[in-house]
Amino acid sequence: MYLTKEEERTLRGDNGETLQKAIEILVALGDIYGADQLIPIKSAQVSGVSYKTIGDAGLEWISDLNGKVKVPTVLNPAGMDLQNWERINIDHQFAKKQLEIIQAFKNLGIESKCTCTPYYLDGFDVQYKDHLAWGESSAISYANSVLGARTNREGGPSALSAALVGKTADFGFHKPENRVPNIDISVDFDLTGSDFGALGFVAGKLVGNKIPIFHLTKAPAKDEMKMLGAAMAASGAVALYHIDGVTPETLDKNISFERPIERVSIEKSQIDSVYASANSSVRPDIVTVGCPHCSVAELSEIARLVAGKSVVKEFWVFTSREVANKNPNLVAQIEKSGAKVVCDTCMVVSPAGDKYSCMMVNSGKAYAYVPGMCGMKSVFGTVERCVKEALGES
Ligand SMILES: C[C@@](O)(CCOP(=O)(O)O)CC(=O)O
Ligand code: SF4
């Protein structure tokens, strides 16, 4: 791989051991995947933040690093609300370790914004064709697919290395030729809201790590595409998808995708079977929404649905602190019902929900991950159904 004089110096260790290790990781990945250079990135998102997922080994690794990130860098959700962890049953020992992890990241110049929706944050705007190094699978999918930016599926160490160097190796989804769809998915009935999470759950299993192009009856909203991508990245390993006539690369006059030879269609019965999970005799003892973290529009919808009512079950709404802070009225309206708006974390990476036995979610991704990551049953429903369950109206 070609390296500039400055990059060569960094690789020799002239700029310190941390930067040397970081560029070694980038160069090793670049060599494996055939990159011919490093390219500047606009921002980074580092996953592997929760003490639940990285443990003491992760904390030690981050604490040993020295230096400062060169681009705006955000963290994936941590294992708890960083300000209000007691009210979601986090124990003192876990909180102490989690705060140490956050401090170790802060020492590297990373702001303690912990979210899987960095694209809602000030300073993290993403433009078409921007190069990024993001780590959380739903954020990667959203950036690549909905925003038309370019990021590989970065692991914690590679995203952090890219943040410290301000660059990443130019391979994979950074190259236009690797962004071409190779499986065609038709859906010839209308979908709305959480149907997109169910579609993603079904489609991800079908396509694995391919690049699907969807043909839909109408254009989905951005939040619906967020749900679709998140679920496909969880039940499969989809990091980029296209929707014909909707996502930016299908609208770019300089790009023309041939229709893939491999074609499938998804039937309504397949979507219905995901919702059928909620007909189980096991009743949810907790309801959560906000996977990926809620947008303002999603918070408004929840506030409208709970208005004037009181929950009878634990109901947690996950969002980023920045979105919550900018919308105090929505947070207050939701919390008036007894629901909790929880920031910096989520139902999957926090141990907070572990004492419950069945979680209802409106997210295809959470539906896929909760059993394995939290050791409890998950059932899937629309946001209306989730709210009804929490209110005891179901
Ligand atoms: C489940 C997930 O959304 C969050 C957990 O990952 P981590 O602990 O941030 O590495 C990761 C992912 O799907 O990329
Ligand atoms: S809320 Fe969902 S998308 Fe976001 S980090 Fe948690 S599991 Fe991943």
GROMACS .gro file of C-alpha atoms and ligand atoms in nm:
model
  416
    1MET     CA    1   0.000   0.000   0.000
    2TYR     CA    2   0.125   0.350  -0.080
    3LEU     CA    3   0.188   0.560   0.232
    4THR     CA    4   0.270   0.930   0.248
    5LYS     CA    5   0.595   1.038   0.417
    6GLU     CA    6   0.399   1.136   0.728
    7GLU     CA    7   0.217   0.801   0.738
    8GLU     CA    8   0.554   0.624   0.703
    9ARG     CA    9   0.685   0.821   1.001
   10THR     CA   10   0.379   0.727   1.206
   11LEU     CA   11   0.431   0.361   1.114
   12ARG     CA   12   0.794   0.383   1.226
   13GLY     CA   13   0.678   0.508   1.566
   14ASP     CA   14   0.795   0.871   1.532
   15ASN     CA   15   0.454   0.993   1.649
   16GLY     CA   16   0.426   0.766   1.952
   17GLU     CA   17   0.328   0.411   2.025
   18THR     CA   18  -0.051   0.451   2.017
   19LEU     CA   19  -0.051   0.607   1.670
   20GLN     CA   20   0.197   0.347   1.555
   21LYS     CA   21  -0.033   0.065   1.673
   22ALA     CA   22  -0.333   0.241   1.518
   23ILE     CA   23  -0.177   0.281   1.174
   24GLU     CA   24  -0.046  -0.076   1.190
   25ILE     CA   25  -0.406  -0.198   1.228
   26LEU     CA   26  -0.522   0.016   0.933
   27VAL     CA   27  -0.232  -0.095   0.711
   28ALA     CA   28  -0.281  -0.463   0.805
   29LEU     CA   29  -0.652  -0.443   0.712
   30GLY     CA   30  -0.567  -0.255   0.395
   31ASP     CA   31  -0.312  -0.519   0.294
   32ILE     CA   32  -0.556  -0.804   0.358
   33TYR     CA   33  -0.836  -0.642   0.159
   34GLY     CA   34  -0.628  -0.493  -0.122
   35ALA     CA   35  -0.634  -0.120  -0.040
   36ASP     CA   36  -0.374   0.089  -0.222
   37GLN     CA   37  -0.388   0.391   0.009
   38LEU     CA   38  -0.531   0.544   0.327
   39ILE     CA   39  -0.810   0.799   0.279
   40PRO     CA   40  -0.929   1.077   0.513
   41ILE     CA   41  -1.252   1.015   0.704
   42LYS     CA   42  -1.505   1.275   0.815
   43SER     CA   43  -1.609   1.109   1.140
   44ALA     CA   44  -1.579   0.790   1.340
   45GLN     CA   45  -1.815   0.590   1.558
   46VAL     CA   46  -1.659   0.347   1.801
   47SER     CA   47  -1.857   0.042   1.910
   48GLY     CA   48  -1.766  -0.184   2.199
   49VAL     CA   49  -1.842   0.065   2.478
   50SER     CA   50  -2.066  -0.125   2.715
   51TYR     CA   51  -1.893  -0.294   3.006
   52LYS     CA   52  -2.140  -0.577   2.944
   53THR     CA   53  -1.986  -0.650   2.602
   54ILE     CA   54  -1.618  -0.553   2.643
   55GLY     CA   55  -1.552  -0.636   3.010
   56ASP     CA   56  -1.224  -0.571   3.189
   57ALA     CA   57  -1.010  -0.671   2.890
   58GLY     CA   58  -1.169  -0.395   2.680
   59LEU     CA   59  -1.135  -0.137   2.957
   60GLU     CA   60  -0.767  -0.223   2.992
   61TRP     CA   61  -0.703  -0.200   2.616
   62ILE     CA   62  -0.861   0.147   2.587
   63SER     CA   63  -0.695   0.274   2.906
   64ASP     CA   64  -0.351   0.186   2.769
   65LEU     CA   65  -0.388   0.416   2.467
   66ASN     CA   66  -0.252   0.771   2.455
   67GLY     CA   67  -0.329   1.050   2.213
   68LYS     CA   68  -0.624   1.236   2.067
   69VAL     CA   69  -0.866   1.153   1.791
   70LYS     CA   70  -0.830   1.361   1.472
   71VAL     CA   71  -1.193   1.363   1.357
   72PRO     CA   72  -1.527   1.403   1.538
   73THR     CA   73  -1.579   1.071   1.713
   74VAL     CA   74  -1.883   0.935   1.887
   75LEU     CA   75  -1.940   0.622   2.095
   76ASN     CA   76  -2.194   0.345   2.053
   77PRO     CA   77  -2.440   0.300   2.342
   78ALA     CA   78  -2.285   0.220   2.679
   79GLY     CA   79  -2.422  -0.029   2.930
   80MET     CA   80  -2.625   0.228   3.122
   81ASP     CA   81  -2.773   0.576   3.126
   82LEU     CA   82  -2.460   0.770   3.224
   83GLN     CA   83  -2.652   1.015   3.445
   84ASN     CA   84  -2.946   0.819   3.570
   85TRP     CA   85  -2.842   0.458   3.603
   86GLU     CA   86  -3.000   0.381   3.939
   87ARG     CA   87  -3.352   0.397   3.804
   88ILE     CA   88  -3.285   0.113   3.561
   89ASN     CA   89  -3.143  -0.120   3.828
   90ILE     CA   90  -2.771  -0.089   3.742
   91ASP     CA   91  -2.552  -0.198   4.029
   92HIS     CA   92  -2.275   0.012   4.175
   93GLN     CA   93  -1.990  -0.212   4.056
   94PHE     CA   94  -2.111  -0.211   3.694
   95ALA     CA   95  -2.161   0.169   3.702
   96LYS     CA   96  -1.808   0.222   3.833
   97LYS     CA   97  -1.654   0.014   3.552
   98GLN     CA   98  -1.874   0.176   3.288
   99LEU     CA   99  -1.773   0.525   3.399
  100GLU     CA  100  -1.406   0.420   3.384
  101ILE     CA  101  -1.456   0.308   3.022
  102ILE     CA  102  -1.617   0.642   2.933
  103GLN     CA  103  -1.333   0.831   3.103
  104ALA     CA  104  -1.075   0.627   2.909
  105PHE     CA  105  -1.246   0.727   2.583
  106LYS     CA  106  -1.266   1.092   2.700
  107ASN     CA  107  -0.890   1.086   2.757
  108LEU     CA  108  -0.856   1.015   2.384
  109GLY     CA  109  -1.060   1.326   2.301
  110ILE     CA  110  -1.384   1.139   2.236
  111GLU     CA  111  -1.701   1.308   2.355
  112SER     CA  112  -1.917   1.089   2.575
  113LYS     CA  113  -2.209   1.085   2.333
  114CYS     CA  114  -2.321   0.725   2.328
  115THR     CA  115  -2.559   0.650   2.045
  116CYS     CA  116  -2.624   0.425   1.748
  117THR     CA  117  -2.781   0.720   1.562
  118PRO     CA  118  -2.482   0.957   1.529
  119TYR     CA  119  -2.642   1.105   1.217
  120TYR     CA  120  -2.888   1.296   1.442
  121LEU     CA  121  -2.607   1.471   1.632
  122ASP     CA  122  -2.467   1.818   1.576
  123GLY     CA  123  -2.123   1.789   1.422
  124PHE     CA  124  -2.192   1.449   1.267
  125ASP     CA  125  -2.380   1.548   0.954
  126VAL     CA  126  -2.318   1.308   0.670
  127GLN     CA  127  -2.320   1.401   0.303
  128TYR     CA  128  -2.344   1.182  -0.004
  129LYS     CA  129  -2.011   1.006  -0.072
  130ASP     CA  130  -1.849   1.106   0.259
  131HIS     CA  131  -1.597   0.851   0.387
  132LEU     CA  132  -1.659   0.742   0.748
  133ALA     CA  133  -1.534   0.477   0.990
  134TRP     CA  134  -1.843   0.371   1.182
  135GLY     CA  135  -1.884   0.064   1.396
  136GLU     CA  136  -2.244  -0.005   1.486
  137SER     CA  137  -2.420  -0.217   1.229
  138SER     CA  138  -2.745  -0.016   1.202
  139ALA     CA  139  -2.554   0.312   1.181
  140ILE     CA  140  -2.329   0.163   0.912
  141SER     CA  141  -2.631   0.050   0.714
  142TYR     CA  142  -2.803   0.389   0.748
  143ALA     CA  143  -2.490   0.580   0.648
  144ASN     CA  144  -2.417   0.359   0.348
  145SER     CA  145  -2.772   0.308   0.227
  146VAL     CA  146  -2.994   0.599   0.327
  147LEU     CA  147  -2.728   0.872   0.324
  148GLY     CA  148  -2.508   0.728   0.047
  149ALA     CA  149  -2.193   0.774   0.254
  150ARG     CA  150  -1.918   0.514   0.259
  151THR     CA  151  -1.811   0.306   0.554
  152ASN     CA  152  -1.694  -0.048   0.610
  153ARG     CA  153  -1.816  -0.250   0.905
  154GLU     CA  154  -1.553  -0.132   1.149
  155GLY     CA  155  -1.477  -0.328   1.464
  156GLY     CA  156  -1.406  -0.137   1.788
  157PRO     CA  157  -1.025  -0.136   1.745
  158SER     CA  158  -1.033  -0.046   1.374
  159ALA     CA  159  -1.281   0.240   1.421
  160LEU     CA  160  -1.074   0.375   1.708
  161SER     CA  161  -0.755   0.342   1.501
  162ALA     CA  162  -0.919   0.528   1.214
  163ALA     CA  163  -1.033   0.802   1.456
  164LEU     CA  164  -0.681   0.844   1.595
  165VAL     CA  165  -0.518   0.852   1.251
  166GLY     CA  166  -0.806   1.045   1.087
  167LYS     CA  167  -0.796   0.799   0.798
  168THR     CA  168  -0.902   0.453   0.695
  169ALA     CA  169  -0.782   0.205   0.434
  170ASP     CA  170  -0.950   0.244   0.097
  171PHE     CA  171  -1.124  -0.089   0.035
  172GLY     CA  172  -1.465  -0.254   0.052
  173PHE     CA  173  -1.760  -0.013   0.066
  174HIS     CA  174  -1.529   0.286   0.010
  175LYS     CA  175  -1.499   0.171  -0.353
  176PRO     CA  176  -1.798   0.229  -0.584
  177GLU     CA  177  -1.748  -0.107  -0.756
  178ASN     CA  178  -1.817  -0.286  -0.426
  179ARG     CA  179  -2.150  -0.109  -0.377
  180VAL     CA  180  -2.336  -0.272  -0.666
  181PRO     CA  181  -2.650  -0.469  -0.567
  182ASN     CA  182  -2.629  -0.844  -0.618
  183ILE     CA  183  -2.973  -0.962  -0.509
  184ASP     CA  184  -3.309  -0.821  -0.607
  185ILE     CA  185  -3.597  -0.820  -0.356
  186SER     CA  186  -3.954  -0.734  -0.458
  187VAL     CA  187  -4.229  -0.659  -0.213
  188ASP     CA  188  -4.558  -0.600  -0.390
  189PHE     CA  189  -4.780  -0.498  -0.097
  190ASP     CA  190  -4.771  -0.177   0.109
  191LEU     CA  191  -4.561  -0.161   0.424
  192THR     CA  192  -4.571   0.090   0.706
  193GLY     CA  193  -4.388   0.160   1.035
  194SER     CA  194  -4.257  -0.150   1.210
  195ASP     CA  195  -4.343  -0.361   0.902
  196PHE     CA  196  -4.002  -0.244   0.784
  197GLY     CA  197  -3.837  -0.400   1.090
  198ALA     CA  198  -4.021  -0.726   1.014
  199LEU     CA  199  -3.917  -0.702   0.649
  200GLY     CA  200  -3.555  -0.651   0.753
  201PHE     CA  201  -3.573  -0.949   0.988
  202VAL     CA  202  -3.701  -1.172   0.705
  203ALA     CA  203  -3.476  -1.026   0.433
  204GLY     CA  204  -3.158  -1.040   0.643
  205LYS     CA  205  -3.201  -1.414   0.691
  206LEU     CA  206  -3.248  -1.458   0.318
  207VAL     CA  207  -2.960  -1.248   0.191
  208GLY     CA  208  -2.682  -1.289   0.452
  209ASN     CA  209  -2.412  -1.038   0.363
  210LYS     CA  210  -2.521  -0.962   0.007
  211ILE     CA  211  -2.622  -0.615  -0.117
  212PRO     CA  212  -2.996  -0.617  -0.183
  213ILE     CA  213  -3.189  -0.377  -0.401
  214PHE     CA  214  -3.554  -0.352  -0.302
  215HIS     CA  215  -3.849  -0.273  -0.525
  216LEU     CA  216  -4.127  -0.140  -0.303
  217THR     CA  217  -4.477  -0.011  -0.374
  218LYS     CA  218  -4.399   0.328  -0.218
  219ALA     CA  219  -4.107   0.524  -0.075
  220PRO     CA  220  -4.048   0.459   0.296
  221ALA     CA  221  -3.977   0.737   0.549
  222LYS     CA  222  -3.623   0.768   0.683
  223ASP     CA  223  -3.719   0.614   1.018
  224GLU     CA  224  -3.866   0.317   0.833
  225MET     CA  225  -3.539   0.271   0.642
  226LYS     CA  226  -3.354   0.294   0.974
  227MET     CA  227  -3.564   0.001   1.103
  228LEU     CA  228  -3.517  -0.198   0.782
  229GLY     CA  229  -3.139  -0.163   0.779
  230ALA     CA  230  -3.100  -0.233   1.151
  231ALA     CA  231  -3.295  -0.558   1.128
  232MET     CA  232  -3.114  -0.677   0.815
  233ALA     CA  233  -2.780  -0.618   0.983
  234ALA     CA  234  -2.893  -0.827   1.280
  235SER     CA  235  -3.068  -1.128   1.124
  236GLY     CA  236  -2.817  -1.114   0.838
  237ALA     CA  237  -2.501  -0.912   0.787
  238VAL     CA  238  -2.621  -0.648   0.543
  239ALA     CA  239  -2.411  -0.329   0.557
  240LEU     CA  240  -2.554  -0.167   0.243
  241TYR     CA  241  -2.887  -0.191   0.065
  242HIS     CA  242  -3.058   0.007  -0.204
  243ILE     CA  243  -3.425   0.088  -0.262
  244ASP     CA  244  -3.499   0.149  -0.626
  245GLY     CA  245  -3.595   0.511  -0.685
  246VAL     CA  246  -3.545   0.606  -0.319
  247THR     CA  247  -3.188   0.564  -0.188
  248PRO     CA  248  -2.928   0.807  -0.324
  249GLU     CA  249  -2.719   0.577  -0.540
  250THR     CA  250  -3.028   0.460  -0.731
  251LEU     CA  251  -3.107   0.826  -0.804
  252ASP     CA  252  -2.755   0.923  -0.911
  253LYS     CA  253  -2.752   0.980  -1.289
  254ASN     CA  254  -2.387   0.877  -1.304
  255ILE     CA  255  -2.460   0.533  -1.162
  256SER     CA  256  -2.656   0.266  -1.341
  257PHE     CA  257  -2.715  -0.062  -1.163
  258GLU     CA  258  -2.805  -0.365  -1.369
  259ARG     CA  259  -3.091  -0.565  -1.223
  260PRO     CA  260  -2.930  -0.855  -1.031
  261ILE     CA  261  -2.984  -1.205  -1.169
  262GLU     CA  262  -3.067  -1.344  -0.825
  263ARG     CA  263  -3.425  -1.241  -0.744
  264VAL     CA  264  -3.661  -1.311  -0.457
  265SER     CA  265  -3.995  -1.175  -0.352
  266ILE     CA  266  -4.118  -1.146   0.003
  267GLU     CA  267  -4.479  -1.232   0.080
  268LYS     CA  268  -4.712  -1.076   0.332
  269SER     CA  269  -4.734  -1.407   0.521
  270GLN     CA  270  -4.360  -1.381   0.597
  271ILE     CA  271  -4.410  -1.037   0.754
  272ASP     CA  272  -4.715  -1.162   0.947
  273SER     CA  273  -4.514  -1.450   1.092
  274VAL     CA  274  -4.282  -1.202   1.268
  275TYR     CA  275  -4.581  -1.030   1.431
  276ALA     CA  276  -4.719  -1.372   1.527
  277SER     CA  277  -4.448  -1.389   1.796
  278ALA     CA  278  -4.670  -1.159   2.003
  279ASN     CA  279  -4.950  -1.419   2.010
  280SER     CA  280  -4.739  -1.637   2.239
  281SER     CA  281  -4.889  -1.738   2.574
  282VAL     CA  282  -4.581  -1.588   2.746
  283ARG     CA  283  -4.674  -1.227   2.827
  284PRO     CA  284  -4.408  -0.955   2.811
  285ASP     CA  285  -4.307  -0.819   3.151
  286ILE     CA  286  -4.118  -0.528   2.994
  287VAL     CA  287  -4.167  -0.320   2.680
  288THR     CA  288  -3.889  -0.128   2.507
  289VAL     CA  289  -3.867   0.090   2.197
  290GLY     CA  290  -3.578   0.284   2.049
  291CYS     CA  291  -3.364   0.028   1.866
  292PRO     CA  292  -3.200   0.207   1.690
  293HIS     CA  293  -3.226   0.515   1.916
  294CYS     CA  294  -3.546   0.715   1.865
  295SER     CA  295  -3.563   1.015   1.636
  296VAL     CA  296  -3.766   1.322   1.732
  297ALA     CA  297  -4.051   1.194   1.513
  298GLU     CA  298  -4.052   0.861   1.695
  299LEU     CA  299  -4.050   1.033   2.037
  300SER     CA  300  -4.344   1.248   1.926
  301GLU     CA  301  -4.539   0.942   1.818
  302ILE     CA  302  -4.482   0.772   2.155
  303ALA     CA  303  -4.575   1.091   2.342
  304ARG     CA  304  -4.900   1.105   2.144
  305LEU     CA  305  -4.979   0.739   2.212
  306VAL     CA  306  -4.928   0.762   2.592
  307ALA     CA  307  -5.092   1.104   2.638
  308GLY     CA  308  -5.322   1.108   2.941
  309LYS     CA  309  -5.253   0.742   3.024
  310SER     CA  310  -5.042   0.547   3.273
  311VAL     CA  311  -4.826   0.244   3.211
  312VAL     CA  312  -4.873  -0.071   3.415
  313LYS     CA  313  -4.551  -0.241   3.297
  314GLU     CA  314  -4.193  -0.119   3.271
  315PHE     CA  315  -4.175   0.078   2.946
  316TRP     CA  316  -3.835   0.208   2.839
  317VAL     CA  317  -3.779   0.443   2.546
  318PHE     CA  318  -3.418   0.463   2.427
  319THR     CA  319  -3.271   0.768   2.258
  320SER     CA  320  -2.952   0.972   2.250
  321ARG     CA  321  -2.897   1.228   2.523
  322GLU     CA  322  -2.868   1.504   2.264
  323VAL     CA  323  -3.208   1.426   2.109
  324ALA     CA  324  -3.362   1.399   2.460
  325ASN     CA  325  -3.203   1.727   2.576
  326LYS     CA  326  -3.328   1.911   2.271
  327ASN     CA  327  -3.683   1.783   2.324
  328PRO     CA  328  -3.753   1.821   2.697
  329ASN     CA  329  -4.128   1.856   2.642
  330LEU     CA  330  -4.154   1.525   2.460
  331VAL     CA  331  -3.948   1.354   2.730
  332ALA     CA  332  -4.173   1.503   3.000
  333GLN     CA  333  -4.489   1.398   2.814
  334ILE     CA  334  -4.363   1.040   2.778
  335GLU     CA  335  -4.243   1.019   3.139
  336LYS     CA  336  -4.574   1.155   3.271
  337SER     CA  337  -4.719   0.814   3.182
  338GLY     CA  338  -4.463   0.638   3.403
  339ALA     CA  339  -4.253   0.532   3.101
  340LYS     CA  340  -3.880   0.603   3.125
  341VAL     CA  341  -3.682   0.784   2.858
  342VAL     CA  342  -3.338   0.627   2.888
  343CYS     CA  343  -3.028   0.778   2.723
  344ASP     CA  344  -2.676   0.660   2.631
  345THR     CA  345  -2.769   0.290   2.631
  346CYS     CA  346  -3.015   0.036   2.496
  347MET     CA  347  -3.210  -0.280   2.577
  348VAL     CA  348  -2.942  -0.497   2.413
  349VAL     CA  349  -2.612  -0.364   2.549
  350SER     CA  350  -2.735  -0.285   2.902
  351PRO     CA  351  -2.774  -0.552   3.171
  352ALA     CA  352  -3.069  -0.344   3.301
  353GLY     CA  353  -3.338  -0.565   3.149
  354ASP     CA  354  -3.179  -0.895   3.240
  355LYS     CA  355  -3.409  -0.965   3.535
  356TYR     CA  356  -3.718  -0.971   3.312
  357SER     CA  357  -3.829  -1.279   3.120
  358CYS     CA  358  -4.003  -1.152   2.808
  359MET     CA  359  -3.949  -0.822   2.626
  360MET     CA  360  -4.184  -0.670   2.370
  361VAL     CA  361  -4.013  -0.459   2.103
  362ASN     CA  362  -4.105  -0.279   1.781
  363SER     CA  363  -3.762  -0.339   1.630
  364GLY     CA  364  -3.663  -0.631   1.409
  365LYS     CA  365  -3.309  -0.588   1.534
  366ALA     CA  366  -3.394  -0.602   1.905
  367TYR     CA  367  -3.631  -0.892   1.832
  368ALA     CA  368  -3.333  -1.079   1.681
  369TYR     CA  369  -3.075  -0.988   1.947
  370VAL     CA  370  -3.257  -0.982   2.281
  371PRO     CA  371  -3.276  -1.361   2.327
  372GLY     CA  372  -2.903  -1.414   2.268
  373MET     CA  373  -2.769  -1.096   2.427
  374CYS     CA  374  -3.008  -1.069   2.723
  375GLY     CA  375  -3.117  -1.428   2.776
  376MET     CA  376  -3.490  -1.358   2.755
  377LYS     CA  377  -3.771  -1.414   2.513
  378SER     CA  378  -3.857  -1.135   2.268
  379VAL     CA  379  -4.186  -1.064   2.096
  380PHE     CA  380  -4.245  -0.819   1.813
  381GLY     CA  381  -4.524  -0.567   1.766
  382THR     CA  382  -4.602  -0.230   1.614
  383VAL     CA  383  -4.530   0.077   1.826
  384GLU     CA  384  -4.906   0.105   1.893
  385ARG     CA  385  -4.913  -0.257   2.011
  386CYS     CA  386  -4.606  -0.199   2.231
  387VAL     CA  387  -4.768   0.104   2.394
  388LYS     CA  388  -5.093  -0.088   2.450
  389GLU     CA  389  -4.898  -0.368   2.615
  390ALA     CA  390  -4.726  -0.119   2.847
  391LEU     CA  391  -5.060   0.047   2.928
  392GLY     CA  392  -5.224  -0.290   3.001
  393GLU     CA  393  -5.473  -0.237   2.717
  394SER     CA  394  -5.373  -0.535   2.504
  395LIG     C1  395  -2.578  -0.502   1.900
  395LIG     C2  396  -2.504  -0.375   1.864
  395LIG     O1  397  -2.597  -0.284   1.808
  395LIG     C3  398  -2.449  -0.311   1.987
  395LIG     C4  399  -2.351  -0.393   2.062
  395LIG     O2  400  -2.226  -0.374   2.013
  395LIG     P1  401  -2.104  -0.311   2.092
  395LIG     O3  402  -2.109  -0.356   2.231
  395LIG     O4  403  -2.119  -0.161   2.081
  395LIG     O5  404  -1.992  -0.363   2.011
  395LIG     C5  405  -2.387  -0.398   1.771
  395LIG     C6  406  -2.412  -0.404   1.624
  395LIG     O6  407  -2.511  -0.461   1.575
  395LIG     O7  408  -2.329  -0.349   1.554
  396SF4     S1  409  -3.047   0.027   2.022
  396SF4    FE1  410  -3.035  -0.141   1.875
  396SF4     S2  411  -2.922  -0.051   1.705
  396SF4    FE2  412  -2.880   0.075   1.885
  396SF4     S3  413  -2.695  -0.013   1.980
  396SF4    FE3  414  -2.871  -0.106   2.078
  396SF4     S4  415  -2.900  -0.297   1.962
  396SF4    FE4  416  -2.773  -0.164   1.834
   0.00000   0.00000   0.00000
